[in-house]
PDB file of C-alpha atoms in Angstrom:
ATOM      1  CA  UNK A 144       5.944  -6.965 -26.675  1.00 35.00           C
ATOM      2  CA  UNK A 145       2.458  -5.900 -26.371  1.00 34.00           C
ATOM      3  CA  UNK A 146       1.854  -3.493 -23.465  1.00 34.00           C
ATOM      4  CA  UNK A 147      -1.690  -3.788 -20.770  1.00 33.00           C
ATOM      5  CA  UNK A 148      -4.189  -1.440 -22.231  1.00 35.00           C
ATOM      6  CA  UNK A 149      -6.600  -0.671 -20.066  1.00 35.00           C
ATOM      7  CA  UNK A 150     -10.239   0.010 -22.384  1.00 34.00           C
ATOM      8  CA  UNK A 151     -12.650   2.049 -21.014  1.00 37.00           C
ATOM      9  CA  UNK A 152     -16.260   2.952 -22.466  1.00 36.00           C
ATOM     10  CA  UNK A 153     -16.704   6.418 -23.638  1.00 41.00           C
ATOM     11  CA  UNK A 154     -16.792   9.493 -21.214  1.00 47.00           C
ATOM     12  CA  UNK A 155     -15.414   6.789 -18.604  1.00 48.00           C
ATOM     13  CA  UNK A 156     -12.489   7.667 -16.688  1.00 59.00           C
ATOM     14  CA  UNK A 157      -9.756   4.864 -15.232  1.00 70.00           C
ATOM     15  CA  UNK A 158      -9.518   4.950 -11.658  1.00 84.00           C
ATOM     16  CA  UNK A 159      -6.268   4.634 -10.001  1.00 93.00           C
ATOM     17  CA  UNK A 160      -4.296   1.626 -10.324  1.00 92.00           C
ATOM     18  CA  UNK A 161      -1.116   0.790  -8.240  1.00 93.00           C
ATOM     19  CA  UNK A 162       2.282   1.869  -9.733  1.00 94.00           C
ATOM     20  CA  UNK A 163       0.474   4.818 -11.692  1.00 96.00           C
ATOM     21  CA  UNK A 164       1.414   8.457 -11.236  1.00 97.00           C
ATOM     22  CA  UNK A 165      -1.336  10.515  -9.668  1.00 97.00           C
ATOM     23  CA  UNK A 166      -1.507  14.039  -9.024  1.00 97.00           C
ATOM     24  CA  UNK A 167      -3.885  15.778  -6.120  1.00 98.00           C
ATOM     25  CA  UNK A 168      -5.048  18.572  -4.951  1.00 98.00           C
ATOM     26  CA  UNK A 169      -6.059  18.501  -0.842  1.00 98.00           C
ATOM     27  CA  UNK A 170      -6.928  20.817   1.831  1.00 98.00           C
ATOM     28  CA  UNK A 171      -6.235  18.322   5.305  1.00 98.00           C
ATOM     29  CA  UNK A 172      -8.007  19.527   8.666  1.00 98.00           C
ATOM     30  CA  UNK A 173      -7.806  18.674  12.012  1.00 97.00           C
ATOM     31  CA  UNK A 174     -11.981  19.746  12.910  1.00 96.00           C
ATOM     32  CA  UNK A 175     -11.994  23.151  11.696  1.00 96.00           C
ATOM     33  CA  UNK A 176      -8.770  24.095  11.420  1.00 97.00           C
ATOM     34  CA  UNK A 177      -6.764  23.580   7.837  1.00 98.00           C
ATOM     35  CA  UNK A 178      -3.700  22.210   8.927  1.00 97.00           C
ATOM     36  CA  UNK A 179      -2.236  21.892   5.383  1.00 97.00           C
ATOM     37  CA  UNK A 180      -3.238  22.980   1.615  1.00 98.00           C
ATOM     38  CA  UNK A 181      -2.248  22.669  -2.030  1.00 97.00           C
ATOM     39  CA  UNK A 182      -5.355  24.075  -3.245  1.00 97.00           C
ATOM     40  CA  UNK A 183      -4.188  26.830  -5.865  1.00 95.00           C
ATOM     41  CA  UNK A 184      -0.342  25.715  -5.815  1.00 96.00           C
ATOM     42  CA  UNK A 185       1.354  22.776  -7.394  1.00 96.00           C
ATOM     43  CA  UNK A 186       0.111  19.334  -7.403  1.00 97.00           C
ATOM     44  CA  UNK A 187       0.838  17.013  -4.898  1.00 97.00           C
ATOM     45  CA  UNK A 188       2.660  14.347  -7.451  1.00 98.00           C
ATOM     46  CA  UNK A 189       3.297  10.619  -6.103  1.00 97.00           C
ATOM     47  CA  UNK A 190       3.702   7.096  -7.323  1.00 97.00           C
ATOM     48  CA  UNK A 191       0.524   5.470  -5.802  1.00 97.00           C
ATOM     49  CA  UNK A 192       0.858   1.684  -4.012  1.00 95.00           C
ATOM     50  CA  UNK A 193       4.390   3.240  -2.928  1.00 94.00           C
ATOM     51  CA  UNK A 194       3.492   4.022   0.568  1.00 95.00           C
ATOM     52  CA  UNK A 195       4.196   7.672  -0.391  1.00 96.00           C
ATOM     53  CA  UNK A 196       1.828   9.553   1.395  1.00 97.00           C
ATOM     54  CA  UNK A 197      -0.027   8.738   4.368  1.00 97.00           C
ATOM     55  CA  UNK A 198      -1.726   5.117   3.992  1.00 97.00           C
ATOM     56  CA  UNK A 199      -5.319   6.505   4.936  1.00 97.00           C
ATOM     57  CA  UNK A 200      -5.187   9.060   2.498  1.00 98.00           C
ATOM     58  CA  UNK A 201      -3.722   6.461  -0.091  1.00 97.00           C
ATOM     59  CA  UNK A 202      -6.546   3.918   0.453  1.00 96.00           C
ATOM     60  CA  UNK A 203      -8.953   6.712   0.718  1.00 96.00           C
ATOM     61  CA  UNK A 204      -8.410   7.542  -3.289  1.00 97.00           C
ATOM     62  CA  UNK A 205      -8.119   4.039  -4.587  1.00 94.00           C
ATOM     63  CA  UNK A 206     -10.988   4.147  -6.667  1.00 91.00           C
ATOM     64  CA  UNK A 207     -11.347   7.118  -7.604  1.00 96.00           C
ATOM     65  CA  UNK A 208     -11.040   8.513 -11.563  1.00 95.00           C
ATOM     66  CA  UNK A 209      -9.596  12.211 -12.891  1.00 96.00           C
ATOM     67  CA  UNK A 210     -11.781  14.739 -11.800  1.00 95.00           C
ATOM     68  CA  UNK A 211     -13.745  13.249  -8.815  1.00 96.00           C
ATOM     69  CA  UNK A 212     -13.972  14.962  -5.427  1.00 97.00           C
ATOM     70  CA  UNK A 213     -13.856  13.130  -2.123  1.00 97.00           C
ATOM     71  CA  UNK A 214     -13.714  14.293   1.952  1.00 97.00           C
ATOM     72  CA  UNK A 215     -11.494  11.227   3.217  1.00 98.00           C
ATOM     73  CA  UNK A 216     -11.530  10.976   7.317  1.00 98.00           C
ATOM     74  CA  UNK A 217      -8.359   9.488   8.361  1.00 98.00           C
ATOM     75  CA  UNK A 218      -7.906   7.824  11.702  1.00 98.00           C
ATOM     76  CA  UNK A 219      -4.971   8.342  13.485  1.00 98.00           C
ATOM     77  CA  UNK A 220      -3.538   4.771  13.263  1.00 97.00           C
ATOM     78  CA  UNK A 221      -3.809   5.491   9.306  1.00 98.00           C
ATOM     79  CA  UNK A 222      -2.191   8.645   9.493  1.00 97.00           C
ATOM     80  CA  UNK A 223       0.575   9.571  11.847  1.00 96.00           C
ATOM     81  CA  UNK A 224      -0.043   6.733  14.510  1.00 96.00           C
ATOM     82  CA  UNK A 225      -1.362   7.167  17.530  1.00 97.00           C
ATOM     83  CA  UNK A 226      -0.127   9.066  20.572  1.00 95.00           C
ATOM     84  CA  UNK A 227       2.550   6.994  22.279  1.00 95.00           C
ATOM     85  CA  UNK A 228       2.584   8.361  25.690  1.00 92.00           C
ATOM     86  CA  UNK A 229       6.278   6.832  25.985  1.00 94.00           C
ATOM     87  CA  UNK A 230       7.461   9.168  23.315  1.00 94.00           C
ATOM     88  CA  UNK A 231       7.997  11.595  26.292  1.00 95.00           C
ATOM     89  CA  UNK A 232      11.775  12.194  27.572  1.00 95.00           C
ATOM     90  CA  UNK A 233      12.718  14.618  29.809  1.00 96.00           C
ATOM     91  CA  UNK A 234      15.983  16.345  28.928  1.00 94.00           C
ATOM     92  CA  UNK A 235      18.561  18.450  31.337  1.00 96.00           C
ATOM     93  CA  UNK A 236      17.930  22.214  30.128  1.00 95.00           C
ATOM     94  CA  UNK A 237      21.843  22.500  29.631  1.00 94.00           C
ATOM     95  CA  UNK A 238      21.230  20.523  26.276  1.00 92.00           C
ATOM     96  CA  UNK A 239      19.196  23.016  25.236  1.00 92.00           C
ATOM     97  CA  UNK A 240      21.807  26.197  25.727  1.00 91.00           C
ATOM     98  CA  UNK A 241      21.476  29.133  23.293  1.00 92.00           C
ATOM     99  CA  UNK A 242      17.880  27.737  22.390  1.00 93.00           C
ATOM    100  CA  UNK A 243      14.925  30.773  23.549  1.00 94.00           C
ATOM    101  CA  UNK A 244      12.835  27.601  24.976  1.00 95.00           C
ATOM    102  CA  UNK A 245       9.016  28.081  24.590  1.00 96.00           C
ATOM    103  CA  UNK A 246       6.073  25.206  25.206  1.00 97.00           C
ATOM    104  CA  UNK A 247       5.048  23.886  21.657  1.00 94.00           C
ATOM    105  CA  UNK A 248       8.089  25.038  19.829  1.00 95.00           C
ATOM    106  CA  UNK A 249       9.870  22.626  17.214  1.00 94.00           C
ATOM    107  CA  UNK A 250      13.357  21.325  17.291  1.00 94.00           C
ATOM    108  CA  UNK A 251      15.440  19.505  15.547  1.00 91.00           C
ATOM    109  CA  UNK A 252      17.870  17.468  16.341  1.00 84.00           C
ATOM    110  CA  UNK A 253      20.112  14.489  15.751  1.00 84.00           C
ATOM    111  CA  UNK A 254      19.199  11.009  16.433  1.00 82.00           C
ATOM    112  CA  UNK A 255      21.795   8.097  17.050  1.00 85.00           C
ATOM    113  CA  UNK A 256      21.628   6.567  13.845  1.00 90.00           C
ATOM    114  CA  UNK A 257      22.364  10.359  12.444  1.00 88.00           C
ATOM    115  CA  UNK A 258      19.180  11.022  10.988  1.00 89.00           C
ATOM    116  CA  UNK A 259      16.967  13.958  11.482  1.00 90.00           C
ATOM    117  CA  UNK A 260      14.751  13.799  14.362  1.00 89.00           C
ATOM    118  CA  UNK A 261      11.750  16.283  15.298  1.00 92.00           C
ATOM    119  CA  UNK A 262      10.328  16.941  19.094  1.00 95.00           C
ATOM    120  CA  UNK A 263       8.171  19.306  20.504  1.00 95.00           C
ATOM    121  CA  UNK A 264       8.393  21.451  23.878  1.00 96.00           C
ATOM    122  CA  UNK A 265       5.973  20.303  25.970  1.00 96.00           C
ATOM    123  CA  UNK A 266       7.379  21.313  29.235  1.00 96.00           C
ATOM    124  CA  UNK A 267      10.192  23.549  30.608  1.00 96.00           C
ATOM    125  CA  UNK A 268      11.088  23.347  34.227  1.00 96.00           C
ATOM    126  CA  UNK A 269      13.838  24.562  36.446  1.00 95.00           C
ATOM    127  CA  UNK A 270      16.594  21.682  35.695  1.00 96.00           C
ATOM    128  CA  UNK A 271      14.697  19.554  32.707  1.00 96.00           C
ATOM    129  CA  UNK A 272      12.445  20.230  29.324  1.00 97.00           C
ATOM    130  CA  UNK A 273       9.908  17.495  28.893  1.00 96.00           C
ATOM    131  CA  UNK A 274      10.295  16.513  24.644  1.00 96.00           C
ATOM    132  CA  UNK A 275       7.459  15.186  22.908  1.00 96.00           C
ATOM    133  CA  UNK A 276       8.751  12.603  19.953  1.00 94.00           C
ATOM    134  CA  UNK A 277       5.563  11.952  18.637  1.00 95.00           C
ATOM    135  CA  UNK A 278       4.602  13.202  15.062  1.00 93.00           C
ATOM    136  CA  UNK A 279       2.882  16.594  15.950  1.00 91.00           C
ATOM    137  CA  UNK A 280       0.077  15.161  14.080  1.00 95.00           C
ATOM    138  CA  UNK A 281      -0.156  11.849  16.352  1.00 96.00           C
ATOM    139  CA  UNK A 282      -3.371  10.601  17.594  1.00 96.00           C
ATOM    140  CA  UNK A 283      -5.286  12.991  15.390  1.00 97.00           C
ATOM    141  CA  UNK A 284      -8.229  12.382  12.974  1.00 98.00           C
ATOM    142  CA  UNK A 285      -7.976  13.805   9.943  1.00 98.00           C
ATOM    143  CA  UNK A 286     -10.230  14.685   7.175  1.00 98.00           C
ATOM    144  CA  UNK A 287      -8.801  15.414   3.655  1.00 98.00           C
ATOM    145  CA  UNK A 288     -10.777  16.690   0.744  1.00 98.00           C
ATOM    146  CA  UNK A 289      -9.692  15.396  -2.227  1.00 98.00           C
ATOM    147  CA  UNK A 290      -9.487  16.343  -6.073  1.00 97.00           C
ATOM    148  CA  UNK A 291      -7.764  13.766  -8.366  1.00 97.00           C
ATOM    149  CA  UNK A 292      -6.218  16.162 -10.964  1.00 96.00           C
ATOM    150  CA  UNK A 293      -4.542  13.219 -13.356  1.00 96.00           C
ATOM    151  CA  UNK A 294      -4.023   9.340 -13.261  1.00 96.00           C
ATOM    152  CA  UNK A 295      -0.903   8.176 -15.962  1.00 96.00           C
ATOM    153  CA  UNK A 296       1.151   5.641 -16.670  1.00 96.00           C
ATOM    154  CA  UNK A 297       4.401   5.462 -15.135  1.00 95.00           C
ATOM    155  CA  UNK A 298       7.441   5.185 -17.275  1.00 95.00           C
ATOM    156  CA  UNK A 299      10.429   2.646 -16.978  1.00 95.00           C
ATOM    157  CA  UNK A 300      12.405   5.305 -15.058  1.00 94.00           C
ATOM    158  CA  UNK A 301       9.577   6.221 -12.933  1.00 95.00           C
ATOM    159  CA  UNK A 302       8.861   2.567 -12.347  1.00 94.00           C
ATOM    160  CA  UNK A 303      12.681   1.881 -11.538  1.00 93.00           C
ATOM    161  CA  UNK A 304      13.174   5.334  -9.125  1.00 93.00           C
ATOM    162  CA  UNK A 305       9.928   5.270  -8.297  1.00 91.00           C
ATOM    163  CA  UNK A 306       9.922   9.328  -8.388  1.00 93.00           C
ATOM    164  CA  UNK A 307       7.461  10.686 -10.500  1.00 95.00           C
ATOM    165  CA  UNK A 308       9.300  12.842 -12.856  1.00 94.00           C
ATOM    166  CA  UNK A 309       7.402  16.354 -11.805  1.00 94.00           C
ATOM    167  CA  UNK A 310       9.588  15.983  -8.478  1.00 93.00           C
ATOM    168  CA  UNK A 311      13.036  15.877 -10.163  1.00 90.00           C
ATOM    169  CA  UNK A 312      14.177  18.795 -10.188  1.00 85.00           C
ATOM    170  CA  UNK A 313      15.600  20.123 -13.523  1.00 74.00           C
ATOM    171  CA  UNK A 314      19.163  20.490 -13.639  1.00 63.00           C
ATOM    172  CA  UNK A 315      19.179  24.583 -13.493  1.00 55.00           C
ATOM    173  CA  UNK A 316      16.825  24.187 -10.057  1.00 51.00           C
ATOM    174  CA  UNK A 317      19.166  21.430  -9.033  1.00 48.00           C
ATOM    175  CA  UNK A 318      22.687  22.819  -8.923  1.00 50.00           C
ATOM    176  CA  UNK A 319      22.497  25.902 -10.910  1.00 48.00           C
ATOM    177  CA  UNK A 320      23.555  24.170 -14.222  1.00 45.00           C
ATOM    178  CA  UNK A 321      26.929  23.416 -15.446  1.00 43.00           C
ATOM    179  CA  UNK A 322      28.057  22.056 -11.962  1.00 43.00           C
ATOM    180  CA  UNK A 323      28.926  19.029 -13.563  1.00 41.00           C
ATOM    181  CA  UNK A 324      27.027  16.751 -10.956  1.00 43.00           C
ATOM    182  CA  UNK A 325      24.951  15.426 -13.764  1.00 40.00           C
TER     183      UNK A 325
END
């Protein structure tokens, strides 16, 4: 079976294809203010055409090749949607006993279906706390600048798991080795 080779001329880099593994490094800001980083840590690793990072940013790199730079502004309906003003509930304080309540705190909680759910304080009052549910990033734009540090080939198990392998863990970081959970 012969396998797609992709040819390129020399000192001509492939840009990113769906399905491949690419590795970034980013800085994100909301205006001036760096609201998350890599830059001088580990890679951010993902499968790309996976929907594994925001679709803004994921469109945003689509033709770019190893080595190229790039400020990407993300809208918010690209990013983490935009402010849903219904995404408000207000809460009897009791729920919240034990809790040191302040405005713009995070909590976490449970959601029916038993999966994780983060709000944010946006209001305490005598009897009630106002929750936000909204993504604390909601309704922003946000501008990422970008450095593609690799573009690979995906192997079978990558392509079947769709986890690049740099984000399985090895077994020592896993369970402390010899667990037998392997």
């Amino acid at each position: 079976m012969i396998k797609s080779i992709n040819f390129k001329k020399k000192g001509q880099t492939m840009a990113i294809q769906t399905n491949q593994i690419v590795s970034i490094e980013y800085e994100a800001r909301d205006g001036d203010t760096v609201i998350d980083t890599n830059v001088g840590g580990e890679p951010l690793v993902f499968m790309y055409g996976k929907g594994q990072i925001i679709p803004g940013l994921e469109n945003g790199i689509e033709n770019m090749s190893i080595g190229e730079k790039a400020s990407i502004v993300v809208e918010p309906k690209d990013a983490y949607g935009e402010l849903n003003p219904e995404a408000m509930q207000e809460v009897p304080k009791d729920q919240f006993a034990g809790i040191d309540l302040e405005v713009g705190m995070t909590l976490y909680g449970q959601g029916e279906d038993g999966s994780t759910v983060q709000v944010t304080v946006k209001e305490i009052r005598e009897e009630s706390v106002i929750i936000d549910f909204n993504h604390p990033l909601a309704g922003k734009t946000l501008t990422f600048n970008v450095t593609i540090n690799n573009i690979r080939e995906a192997s079978n198990e990558e392509m079947t798991s769709g986890i690049p392998a740099e984000n399985v863990p090895d077994e020592d970081e896993h369970c402390g080795g010899g667990c037998g959970c392997h």
